[in-house]
């Protein structure tokens, strides 16, 4: 009798659990897993939305790799932004966090000021930087002219368009700054006190204590930064349209054009899966080598 009651109670708990989880499960199936499976199939079809999909096997992948010049151009542009933009953002975020970790009066105000740009909507931020980088009346070229320097054409120049977007990316370094600041707060003060007793200077304390203790935070920001930069889109969509001369034609913007401008849904799906594989491989490589430089307290190194 007791066992029977216990069984009924367990079944009731399972039903209640499934009932409460069902909205999330339905959302996951409809909006995540379903589109994911559909995109795999669509990547092996020709589909223009207006006519039924036609199965073409691996032709989309073959055409992308063997015959699509813009695929390699967009991939190069995206890797350029990633290779130069991620280290720049890490240095900027870490530098600001180090300054904001000092014990000076009014620090909460400074932290708020530096964090605010990271919560400005991307569209507003893009329009602001289009004004700042304007070659004729932009504030940056005006400031350079005061120093006797003739500013470049920034977003209108094939050579300067990508550095312009990297410069704009530093504007949002406050987001990673908050994470670095949390990491800095987690470093025990006793380590610095012991180092000072041993006569360690500022740089010795930074390289021997701060940097090693901050490696888990650096690793997190490195992964998130690379994934974020490989999916850069809004800047090209709002500010440049991929120009000039395709110099800001980033991978996701090219994918977007194929899907929603040229209505090549199958081709765009294949591009999306190639990007997924690129991100997966890069992330796995980072995790593989993380054990060599990321320090976790109490963890044994392999």
XYZ file of C-alpha atoms in Angstrom:
302
model
C 0.000 0.000 0.000
C 2.859 2.360 0.958
C 4.772 1.475 -2.199
C 1.647 2.090 -4.333
C 1.143 5.571 -2.787
C 4.809 6.372 -3.307
C 4.540 5.364 -6.955
C 1.461 7.553 -7.522
C 3.227 10.516 -5.868
C 6.273 10.015 -8.101
C 4.137 9.863 -11.255
C 2.323 13.042 -10.182
C 5.659 14.801 -9.655
C 6.874 13.703 -13.091
C 3.640 14.974 -14.717
C 3.984 18.309 -12.890
C 7.629 18.591 -13.927
C 6.843 17.892 -17.574
C 3.934 20.348 -17.450
C 6.098 23.169 -16.098
C 8.910 22.422 -18.542
C 6.621 22.011 -21.556
C 6.603 25.732 -22.612
C 10.407 25.715 -22.820
C 10.419 22.317 -24.555
C 7.844 23.501 -27.119
C 9.850 26.681 -27.742
C 13.080 24.717 -28.110
C 11.525 22.260 -30.582
C 9.760 24.940 -32.645
C 12.330 27.736 -32.655
C 15.701 26.000 -32.171
C 15.837 22.291 -32.969
C 13.259 22.448 -35.787
C 14.977 25.276 -37.725
C 18.345 23.627 -37.049
C 17.283 20.348 -38.650
C 15.476 22.194 -41.459
C 18.603 24.245 -42.269
C 20.649 21.047 -42.684
C 18.171 19.798 -45.250
C 17.801 23.210 -46.920
C 21.585 23.451 -47.297
C 21.307 20.540 -49.745
C 18.558 22.134 -51.824
C 17.901 25.019 -54.176
C 15.143 27.032 -52.540
C 13.993 30.550 -53.435
C 10.969 30.717 -51.088
C 8.536 31.036 -54.014
C 8.990 27.500 -55.417
C 9.368 24.170 -53.583
C 12.929 23.190 -52.575
C 14.828 21.027 -55.101
C 17.365 18.561 -53.715
C 20.877 19.130 -55.134
C 22.990 17.123 -52.710
C 26.306 18.778 -51.843
C 26.307 21.171 -54.827
C 25.880 24.245 -52.627
C 28.929 23.322 -50.561
C 30.912 22.488 -53.709
C 30.041 25.811 -55.359
C 30.911 27.762 -52.212
C 34.330 26.184 -51.822
C 35.335 25.869 -55.494
C 33.643 28.716 -57.334
C 32.545 31.493 -54.983
C 35.061 34.363 -54.887
C 32.933 36.393 -52.472
C 32.927 33.524 -49.979
C 36.706 33.824 -49.609
C 36.544 37.624 -49.652
C 33.944 37.697 -46.868
C 35.861 35.057 -44.914
C 39.079 37.092 -45.196
C 37.324 40.277 -44.059
C 35.811 38.484 -41.079
C 39.094 36.853 -40.059
C 40.858 40.231 -40.367
C 38.373 41.812 -37.976
C 38.715 38.830 -35.613
C 42.530 38.678 -35.613
C 42.975 42.402 -34.953
C 39.723 43.239 -33.185
C 39.759 40.574 -30.468
C 43.241 41.418 -29.051
C 42.438 45.137 -29.252
C 39.223 44.605 -27.292
C 40.963 42.431 -24.707
C 43.704 45.017 -24.156
C 41.209 47.870 -23.956
C 38.819 46.043 -21.599
C 41.641 44.830 -19.352
C 43.318 48.246 -19.306
C 40.118 50.025 -18.286
C 39.386 47.366 -15.659
C 42.866 47.799 -14.160
C 42.330 51.554 -13.905
C 38.852 51.150 -12.451
C 40.166 48.686 -9.870
C 42.186 51.443 -8.210
C 40.975 52.757 -4.881
C 40.128 56.365 -5.717
C 37.159 58.540 -4.860
C 34.119 58.461 -7.169
C 35.020 55.113 -8.749
C 31.365 54.012 -9.081
C 30.728 57.042 -11.288
C 33.704 56.243 -13.542
C 32.647 52.604 -13.848
C 29.176 53.666 -14.926
C 30.562 56.101 -17.506
C 32.833 53.462 -19.062
C 30.118 50.803 -19.047
C 27.386 52.966 -20.621
C 28.615 52.712 -24.275
C 28.331 48.913 -24.156
C 24.560 49.113 -23.589
C 23.901 51.637 -26.358
C 21.853 49.914 -29.112
C 23.959 48.856 -32.077
C 21.980 50.969 -34.545
C 22.405 54.134 -32.463
C 26.080 53.380 -31.948
C 26.601 52.780 -35.692
C 24.942 56.069 -36.659
C 26.993 57.936 -34.051
C 30.232 56.485 -35.422
C 29.216 57.275 -38.994
C 29.154 60.931 -37.914
C 32.385 60.666 -35.968
C 34.202 59.019 -38.877
C 32.826 61.293 -41.571
C 35.853 62.425 -43.654
C 34.523 65.982 -44.183
C 32.969 67.040 -40.869
C 33.624 64.146 -38.470
C 35.003 64.921 -35.011
C 37.916 62.477 -35.331
C 39.310 64.087 -38.488
C 38.672 67.514 -36.952
C 40.752 66.516 -33.912
C 43.502 65.136 -36.164
C 43.574 68.345 -38.181
C 44.301 70.296 -34.969
C 47.477 68.214 -34.709
C 48.337 68.927 -38.327
C 47.363 65.439 -39.485
C 45.159 64.904 -42.517
C 42.656 62.218 -41.504
C 41.851 59.280 -43.800
C 38.516 58.668 -45.506
C 37.721 56.007 -42.878
C 34.602 54.080 -43.929
C 34.855 55.389 -47.508
C 38.368 54.005 -47.940
C 39.059 50.406 -48.913
C 42.226 50.455 -46.769
C 40.688 52.115 -43.689
C 37.180 50.649 -43.579
C 38.074 47.572 -41.499
C 40.339 49.486 -39.040
C 37.456 51.954 -38.658
C 35.128 49.165 -37.539
C 37.799 47.804 -35.163
C 38.136 51.309 -33.702
C 34.381 51.480 -33.297
C 34.436 48.092 -31.523
C 36.653 49.555 -28.784
C 33.744 51.837 -27.921
C 31.918 48.798 -26.468
C 34.843 47.473 -24.417
C 32.919 48.315 -21.241
C 31.048 44.996 -21.486
C 34.205 42.908 -21.149
C 35.598 45.468 -18.679
C 32.928 44.483 -16.156
C 33.961 40.815 -16.417
C 37.668 41.667 -16.012
C 36.813 43.865 -13.038
C 34.952 40.961 -11.394
C 37.996 38.754 -12.034
C 40.343 41.340 -10.510
C 38.143 41.584 -7.415
C 38.455 37.813 -6.978
C 42.250 37.876 -6.644
C 43.199 37.541 -2.931
C 44.870 40.627 -1.484
C 47.220 38.392 0.522
C 49.064 37.471 -2.678
C 49.922 41.119 -3.366
C 50.890 41.700 0.272
C 53.228 38.694 0.209
C 54.743 39.893 -3.087
C 55.339 43.379 -1.679
C 57.116 41.881 1.335
C 59.368 40.034 -1.141
C 60.097 43.338 -2.890
C 58.032 42.809 -6.034
C 57.290 45.901 -8.125
C 54.170 46.834 -10.097
C 55.110 44.906 -13.238
C 56.263 41.837 -11.295
C 52.949 41.747 -9.439
C 51.058 42.148 -12.714
C 52.870 39.367 -14.584
C 53.322 36.973 -11.651
C 49.979 37.408 -9.865
C 47.350 39.426 -11.743
C 47.768 37.895 -15.176
C 47.940 34.213 -14.091
C 44.981 34.627 -11.717
C 43.022 36.347 -14.470
C 43.571 33.673 -17.130
C 40.113 32.022 -16.681
C 38.510 35.430 -17.302
C 40.800 36.067 -20.279
C 39.958 32.647 -21.682
C 36.215 33.299 -21.385
C 36.475 36.722 -23.038
C 38.744 35.302 -25.757
C 36.219 32.629 -26.709
C 33.241 34.963 -26.578
C 35.179 37.652 -28.436
C 36.185 35.340 -31.281
C 32.664 33.951 -31.646
C 31.220 37.466 -31.586
C 33.669 38.848 -34.153
C 33.150 35.883 -36.498
C 29.449 36.779 -36.518
C 29.891 40.523 -37.081
C 26.966 41.841 -39.116
C 25.262 45.048 -37.986
C 28.192 47.361 -38.739
C 28.315 46.277 -42.393
C 24.529 46.278 -42.743
C 24.043 49.765 -41.261
C 27.269 51.634 -41.981
C 28.835 50.413 -45.209
C 26.579 47.991 -47.078
C 29.630 45.787 -47.499
C 31.672 48.445 -49.337
C 33.792 50.038 -50.473
C 34.905 47.399 -53.002
C 33.579 44.609 -50.720
C 36.150 45.551 -48.073
C 33.546 45.212 -45.301
C 31.607 42.338 -46.822
C 31.652 40.203 -43.689
C 30.657 36.545 -43.691
C 27.283 36.879 -41.955
C 26.382 39.908 -44.076
C 27.158 37.883 -47.209
C 25.053 35.031 -45.799
C 22.221 37.493 -45.092
C 22.354 38.844 -48.651
C 22.136 35.353 -50.107
C 19.133 34.513 -47.939
C 17.094 37.719 -47.969
C 18.341 39.748 -50.947
C 18.969 36.993 -53.519
C 16.481 34.486 -51.947
C 19.038 31.650 -52.183
C 17.960 30.000 -48.960
C 19.713 26.703 -49.648
C 22.995 28.434 -50.464
C 22.692 30.628 -47.362
C 22.007 27.565 -45.197
C 25.178 25.929 -46.516
C 27.121 29.117 -45.698
C 25.657 29.048 -42.183
C 26.793 25.468 -41.591
C 30.289 26.216 -42.870
C 30.484 29.124 -40.413
C 29.247 26.850 -37.645
C 32.018 24.350 -38.404
C 34.656 27.111 -38.486
C 33.535 28.409 -35.071
C 33.343 24.870 -33.671
C 36.882 23.994 -34.806
C 38.369 27.256 -33.513
C 36.616 26.830 -30.156
C 37.744 23.211 -29.792
C 41.342 24.228 -30.571
C 41.157 26.893 -27.869
C 39.875 24.389 -25.316
C 42.572 21.920 -26.343
C 45.364 24.405 -25.602
C 43.663 26.088 -22.630
C 45.243 23.697 -20.147
C 48.677 25.084 -21.058
C 47.989 28.684 -20.053
C 44.717 28.930 -18.120
C 45.147 28.618 -14.360
C 42.354 27.177 -12.248
C 42.965 27.165 -8.507
C 43.201 23.593 -7.228
C 43.154 22.071 -10.725
C 45.878 19.651 -11.816
C 47.616 20.320 -15.113
C 47.636 17.500 -17.650
